[in-house]
């Protein structure tokens, strides 16, 4: 019943998380934390973009690489230790902002205007999914969760295969090409990432209903950011593929 397609919001994290006598999490609290994290990410990304415009390209790439590594490590820690989300998720947001800022500038250099389009597309997907969730046009049923989880595992497996193949000098180039197959794969991934937001929303609602501890507001906000970052990167890649046609 209480599950999300987002790996950091999976059911086994919460089976025994209820706290009797302590202030529970709330939807409004999780929303406020989400705004805080996105504000931190935006400031961090803006700082990197500013450095890029000032001509420090090498510095920007270094900062982006550090942000990627730091963000990955922090995400793992937070995922396995939800209590750490209270103080680590803002640092994660800062690291991801640096990474996204550098990646965006790389794409922007090749396709002027693409970063702004990707940002608009990401938030458009967020608001559409929120509308579909609030109006119950799409509900987080058990079957829906199973379908999204299966798709998510398949995508992660594809990422892993591509990573291993790249280490041996044979990446799955069709994934990033502007061919119909490459674009089709990107569209499917963007769709899955967008639909994953439905389950992230559902987690926050269920967290309040199940009286999860207060720190799960940060954890829920962190999980939502993980999905949004993934969605932005995939939309960025899809737009680049479409521009290459």
Short mmCIF file of N, CA and C in Angstrom, two decimals, residues 82-180:
data_model
loop_
_atom_site.label_atom_id
_atom_site.label_comp_id
_atom_site.label_asym_id
_atom_site.label_seq_id
_atom_site.Cartn_x
_atom_site.Cartn_y
_atom_site.Cartn_z
N UNK A 82 17.39 7.57 6.33
CA UNK A 82 16.44 8.67 6.14
C UNK A 82 16.57 9.82 7.13
N UNK A 83 17.01 9.53 8.36
CA UNK A 83 17.13 10.60 9.35
C UNK A 83 18.15 11.65 8.95
N UNK A 84 19.12 11.24 8.12
CA UNK A 84 20.15 12.18 7.70
C UNK A 84 19.63 13.20 6.70
N UNK A 85 18.43 12.98 6.17
CA UNK A 85 17.87 13.89 5.16
C UNK A 85 17.72 15.31 5.71
N UNK A 86 17.49 15.43 7.02
CA UNK A 86 17.28 16.73 7.63
C UNK A 86 18.45 17.68 7.39
N UNK A 87 19.68 17.16 7.48
CA UNK A 87 20.84 18.03 7.29
C UNK A 87 21.65 17.73 6.03
N UNK A 88 21.46 16.56 5.42
CA UNK A 88 22.22 16.24 4.21
C UNK A 88 21.50 16.62 2.92
N UNK A 89 20.15 16.64 2.95
CA UNK A 89 19.43 16.96 1.70
C UNK A 89 19.72 18.38 1.19
N UNK A 90 19.89 19.40 2.06
CA UNK A 90 20.28 20.71 1.52
C UNK A 90 21.66 20.68 0.86
N UNK A 91 22.58 19.90 1.42
CA UNK A 91 23.91 19.78 0.81
C UNK A 91 23.80 19.04 -0.52
N UNK A 92 22.93 18.02 -0.56
CA UNK A 92 22.68 17.30 -1.80
C UNK A 92 22.14 18.25 -2.87
N UNK A 93 21.19 19.10 -2.48
CA UNK A 93 20.61 20.06 -3.42
C UNK A 93 21.67 21.01 -3.96
N UNK A 94 22.58 21.44 -3.11
CA UNK A 94 23.66 22.34 -3.54
C UNK A 94 24.58 21.63 -4.53
N UNK A 95 24.92 20.37 -4.23
CA UNK A 95 25.81 19.60 -5.11
C UNK A 95 25.14 19.35 -6.46
N UNK A 96 23.86 19.01 -6.44
CA UNK A 96 23.13 18.77 -7.69
C UNK A 96 22.99 20.04 -8.51
N UNK A 97 22.85 21.16 -7.82
CA UNK A 97 22.77 22.43 -8.54
C UNK A 97 24.05 22.72 -9.31
N UNK A 98 25.19 22.43 -8.67
CA UNK A 98 26.48 22.63 -9.33
C UNK A 98 26.61 21.71 -10.54
N UNK A 99 26.19 20.47 -10.36
CA UNK A 99 26.26 19.50 -11.46
C UNK A 99 25.34 19.90 -12.61
N UNK A 100 24.09 20.22 -12.29
CA UNK A 100 23.14 20.59 -13.34
C UNK A 100 23.54 21.88 -14.04
N UNK A 101 24.12 22.81 -13.29
CA UNK A 101 24.58 24.05 -13.90
C UNK A 101 25.66 23.80 -14.94
N UNK A 102 26.61 22.93 -14.61
CA UNK A 102 27.70 22.64 -15.55
C UNK A 102 27.21 21.85 -16.76
N UNK A 103 26.34 20.87 -16.52
CA UNK A 103 25.78 20.09 -17.63
C UNK A 103 24.96 20.98 -18.56
N UNK A 104 24.18 21.86 -17.96
CA UNK A 104 23.35 22.76 -18.75
C UNK A 104 24.19 23.66 -19.65
N UNK A 105 25.32 24.13 -19.13
CA UNK A 105 26.17 25.01 -19.92
C UNK A 105 26.81 24.26 -21.09
N UNK A 106 27.12 22.98 -20.88
CA UNK A 106 27.68 22.17 -21.97
C UNK A 106 26.65 22.04 -23.09
N UNK A 107 25.41 21.74 -22.74
CA UNK A 107 24.35 21.62 -23.74
C UNK A 107 24.04 22.99 -24.36
N UNK A 108 24.06 24.02 -23.52
CA UNK A 108 23.74 25.36 -23.99
C UNK A 108 24.74 25.84 -25.04
N UNK A 109 25.99 25.43 -24.88
CA UNK A 109 27.03 25.83 -25.85
C UNK A 109 26.74 25.25 -27.23
N UNK A 110 26.13 24.06 -27.26
CA UNK A 110 25.82 23.41 -28.53
C UNK A 110 24.44 23.80 -29.06
N UNK A 111 23.50 23.96 -28.13
CA UNK A 111 22.12 24.25 -28.52
C UNK A 111 21.61 25.44 -27.71
N UNK A 112 21.88 26.66 -28.15
CA UNK A 112 21.44 27.84 -27.41
C UNK A 112 19.94 27.83 -27.08
N UNK A 113 19.63 28.07 -25.83
CA UNK A 113 18.25 28.12 -25.38
C UNK A 113 17.71 26.80 -24.87
N UNK A 114 18.49 25.72 -24.99
CA UNK A 114 17.97 24.39 -24.64
C UNK A 114 17.75 24.23 -23.13
N UNK A 115 18.61 24.87 -22.31
CA UNK A 115 18.49 24.72 -20.87
C UNK A 115 17.16 25.29 -20.37
N UNK A 116 16.82 26.48 -20.85
CA UNK A 116 15.56 27.10 -20.44
C UNK A 116 14.37 26.26 -20.90
N UNK A 117 14.47 25.70 -22.08
CA UNK A 117 13.40 24.83 -22.59
C UNK A 117 13.26 23.59 -21.71
N UNK A 118 14.39 23.04 -21.28
CA UNK A 118 14.37 21.84 -20.43
C UNK A 118 13.77 22.15 -19.06
N UNK A 119 14.12 23.32 -18.51
CA UNK A 119 13.55 23.74 -17.23
C UNK A 119 12.04 23.89 -17.35
N UNK A 120 11.60 24.55 -18.43
CA UNK A 120 10.16 24.74 -18.66
C UNK A 120 9.46 23.39 -18.82
N UNK A 121 10.07 22.49 -19.56
CA UNK A 121 9.49 21.17 -19.77
C UNK A 121 9.39 20.37 -18.49
N UNK A 122 10.40 20.49 -17.63
CA UNK A 122 10.42 19.76 -16.36
C UNK A 122 9.30 20.22 -15.44
N UNK A 123 9.15 21.54 -15.32
CA UNK A 123 8.09 22.06 -14.44
C UNK A 123 6.71 21.89 -15.05
N UNK A 124 6.64 21.88 -16.37
CA UNK A 124 5.36 21.59 -17.02
C UNK A 124 4.92 20.16 -16.67
N UNK A 125 5.87 19.23 -16.74
CA UNK A 125 5.57 17.84 -16.40
C UNK A 125 5.15 17.72 -14.94
N UNK A 126 5.83 18.48 -14.05
CA UNK A 126 5.49 18.47 -12.63
C UNK A 126 4.05 18.92 -12.41
N UNK A 127 3.66 20.03 -13.02
CA UNK A 127 2.32 20.57 -12.80
C UNK A 127 1.24 19.71 -13.46
N UNK A 128 1.57 19.12 -14.61
CA UNK A 128 0.60 18.22 -15.27
C UNK A 128 0.37 16.99 -14.40
N UNK A 129 1.45 16.40 -13.89
CA UNK A 129 1.31 15.21 -13.04
C UNK A 129 0.58 15.55 -11.74
N UNK A 130 0.86 16.73 -11.20
CA UNK A 130 0.16 17.15 -9.98
C UNK A 130 -1.33 17.32 -10.24
N UNK A 131 -1.68 17.88 -11.40
CA UNK A 131 -3.09 18.04 -11.77
C UNK A 131 -3.76 16.67 -11.93
N UNK A 132 -3.08 15.76 -12.62
CA UNK A 132 -3.63 14.43 -12.84
C UNK A 132 -3.80 13.68 -11.52
N UNK A 133 -2.88 13.92 -10.59
CA UNK A 133 -2.94 13.27 -9.27
C UNK A 133 -4.07 13.86 -8.43
N UNK A 134 -4.16 15.18 -8.40
CA UNK A 134 -5.17 15.84 -7.57
C UNK A 134 -6.59 15.55 -8.07
N UNK A 135 -6.75 15.45 -9.38
CA UNK A 135 -8.08 15.18 -9.95
C UNK A 135 -8.38 13.68 -10.01
N UNK A 136 -7.41 12.88 -9.60
CA UNK A 136 -7.53 11.42 -9.56
C UNK A 136 -7.73 10.80 -10.94
N UNK A 137 -7.29 11.52 -11.96
CA UNK A 137 -7.30 10.94 -13.30
C UNK A 137 -6.30 9.79 -13.36
N UNK A 138 -5.18 9.98 -12.67
CA UNK A 138 -4.20 8.91 -12.48
C UNK A 138 -4.07 8.68 -10.98
N UNK A 139 -4.29 7.46 -10.54
CA UNK A 139 -4.18 7.14 -9.13
C UNK A 139 -3.05 6.15 -8.90
N UNK A 140 -2.44 6.25 -7.74
CA UNK A 140 -1.31 5.39 -7.40
C UNK A 140 -1.80 4.04 -6.90
N UNK A 141 -2.43 3.29 -7.80
CA UNK A 141 -2.91 1.96 -7.44
C UNK A 141 -1.74 0.98 -7.39
N UNK A 142 -1.99 -0.19 -6.87
CA UNK A 142 -0.94 -1.20 -6.79
C UNK A 142 -0.45 -1.60 -8.18
N UNK A 143 -1.37 -1.71 -9.12
CA UNK A 143 -0.98 -2.06 -10.48
C UNK A 143 -0.13 -0.96 -11.11
N UNK A 144 -0.52 0.29 -10.86
CA UNK A 144 0.25 1.42 -11.39
C UNK A 144 1.66 1.40 -10.81
N UNK A 145 1.77 1.17 -9.50
CA UNK A 145 3.08 1.11 -8.87
C UNK A 145 3.93 0.00 -9.47
N UNK A 146 3.32 -1.15 -9.69
CA UNK A 146 4.06 -2.29 -10.23
C UNK A 146 4.59 -2.00 -11.64
N UNK A 147 3.75 -1.36 -12.45
CA UNK A 147 4.16 -1.03 -13.82
C UNK A 147 5.33 -0.05 -13.81
N UNK A 148 5.22 1.00 -12.99
CA UNK A 148 6.28 2.01 -12.92
C UNK A 148 7.56 1.41 -12.35
N UNK A 149 7.44 0.57 -11.34
CA UNK A 149 8.63 -0.04 -10.75
C UNK A 149 9.33 -0.95 -11.76
N UNK A 150 8.54 -1.72 -12.52
CA UNK A 150 9.13 -2.59 -13.55
C UNK A 150 9.85 -1.76 -14.60
N UNK A 151 9.21 -0.67 -15.03
CA UNK A 151 9.83 0.20 -16.02
C UNK A 151 11.10 0.84 -15.46
N UNK A 152 11.05 1.24 -14.19
CA UNK A 152 12.20 1.87 -13.56
C UNK A 152 13.38 0.91 -13.46
N UNK A 153 13.12 -0.31 -13.07
CA UNK A 153 14.18 -1.32 -12.97
C UNK A 153 14.79 -1.59 -14.35
N UNK A 154 13.93 -1.64 -15.37
CA UNK A 154 14.42 -1.87 -16.73
C UNK A 154 15.32 -0.73 -17.20
N UNK A 155 14.92 0.50 -16.87
CA UNK A 155 15.73 1.67 -17.26
C UNK A 155 17.06 1.66 -16.52
N UNK A 156 17.03 1.36 -15.23
CA UNK A 156 18.28 1.30 -14.47
C UNK A 156 19.21 0.23 -15.02
N UNK A 157 18.63 -0.90 -15.43
CA UNK A 157 19.43 -1.97 -16.02
C UNK A 157 20.07 -1.51 -17.33
N UNK A 158 19.31 -0.76 -18.11
CA UNK A 158 19.84 -0.22 -19.38
C UNK A 158 20.98 0.75 -19.12
N UNK A 159 20.80 1.61 -18.12
CA UNK A 159 21.88 2.53 -17.73
C UNK A 159 23.14 1.76 -17.33
N UNK A 160 22.94 0.71 -16.54
CA UNK A 160 24.07 -0.07 -16.04
C UNK A 160 24.79 -0.77 -17.18
N UNK A 161 24.02 -1.36 -18.10
CA UNK A 161 24.62 -2.04 -19.26
C UNK A 161 25.42 -1.05 -20.09
N UNK A 162 24.87 0.14 -20.28
CA UNK A 162 25.57 1.16 -21.05
C UNK A 162 26.86 1.59 -20.36
N UNK A 163 26.81 1.70 -19.02
CA UNK A 163 28.00 2.08 -18.26
C UNK A 163 29.10 1.05 -18.40
N UNK A 164 28.74 -0.22 -18.24
CA UNK A 164 29.72 -1.31 -18.36
C UNK A 164 30.27 -1.36 -19.78
N UNK A 165 29.39 -1.23 -20.76
CA UNK A 165 29.83 -1.26 -22.16
C UNK A 165 30.76 -0.09 -22.47
N UNK A 166 30.49 1.06 -21.86
CA UNK A 166 31.33 2.24 -22.08
C UNK A 166 32.73 2.02 -21.52
N UNK A 167 32.82 1.31 -20.40
CA UNK A 167 34.13 1.03 -19.81
C UNK A 167 35.00 0.19 -20.72
N UNK A 168 34.36 -0.58 -21.59
CA UNK A 168 35.08 -1.43 -22.54
C UNK A 168 35.15 -0.78 -23.93
N UNK A 169 34.77 0.47 -23.99
CA UNK A 169 34.86 1.21 -25.25
C UNK A 169 33.76 0.95 -26.25
N UNK A 170 32.65 0.37 -25.79
CA UNK A 170 31.54 0.07 -26.70
C UNK A 170 30.21 0.54 -26.10
N UNK A 171 30.03 1.84 -25.93
CA UNK A 171 28.77 2.34 -25.36
C UNK A 171 27.59 2.06 -26.27
N UNK A 172 26.41 2.06 -25.69
CA UNK A 172 25.19 1.85 -26.47
C UNK A 172 24.83 3.18 -27.12
N UNK A 173 25.48 3.47 -28.23
CA UNK A 173 25.33 4.78 -28.88
C UNK A 173 23.90 5.06 -29.34
N UNK A 174 23.13 4.00 -29.61
CA UNK A 174 21.76 4.21 -30.08
C UNK A 174 20.90 4.91 -29.03
N UNK A 175 21.30 4.81 -27.74
CA UNK A 175 20.52 5.45 -26.68
C UNK A 175 20.56 6.97 -26.78
N UNK A 176 21.65 7.50 -27.31
CA UNK A 176 21.83 8.94 -27.34
C UNK A 176 21.79 9.52 -28.75
N UNK A 177 21.50 8.67 -29.72
CA UNK A 177 21.47 9.14 -31.10
C UNK A 177 20.14 9.83 -31.40
N UNK A 178 20.10 10.53 -32.54
CA UNK A 178 18.88 11.20 -32.95
C UNK A 178 18.03 10.32 -33.88
N UNK A 179 18.35 9.03 -33.86
CA UNK A 179 17.57 8.07 -34.65
C UNK A 179 16.21 7.86 -34.00
N UNK A 180 15.25 7.31 -34.75
CA UNK A 180 13.93 7.03 -34.16
C UNK A 180 14.02 6.16 -32.91
#
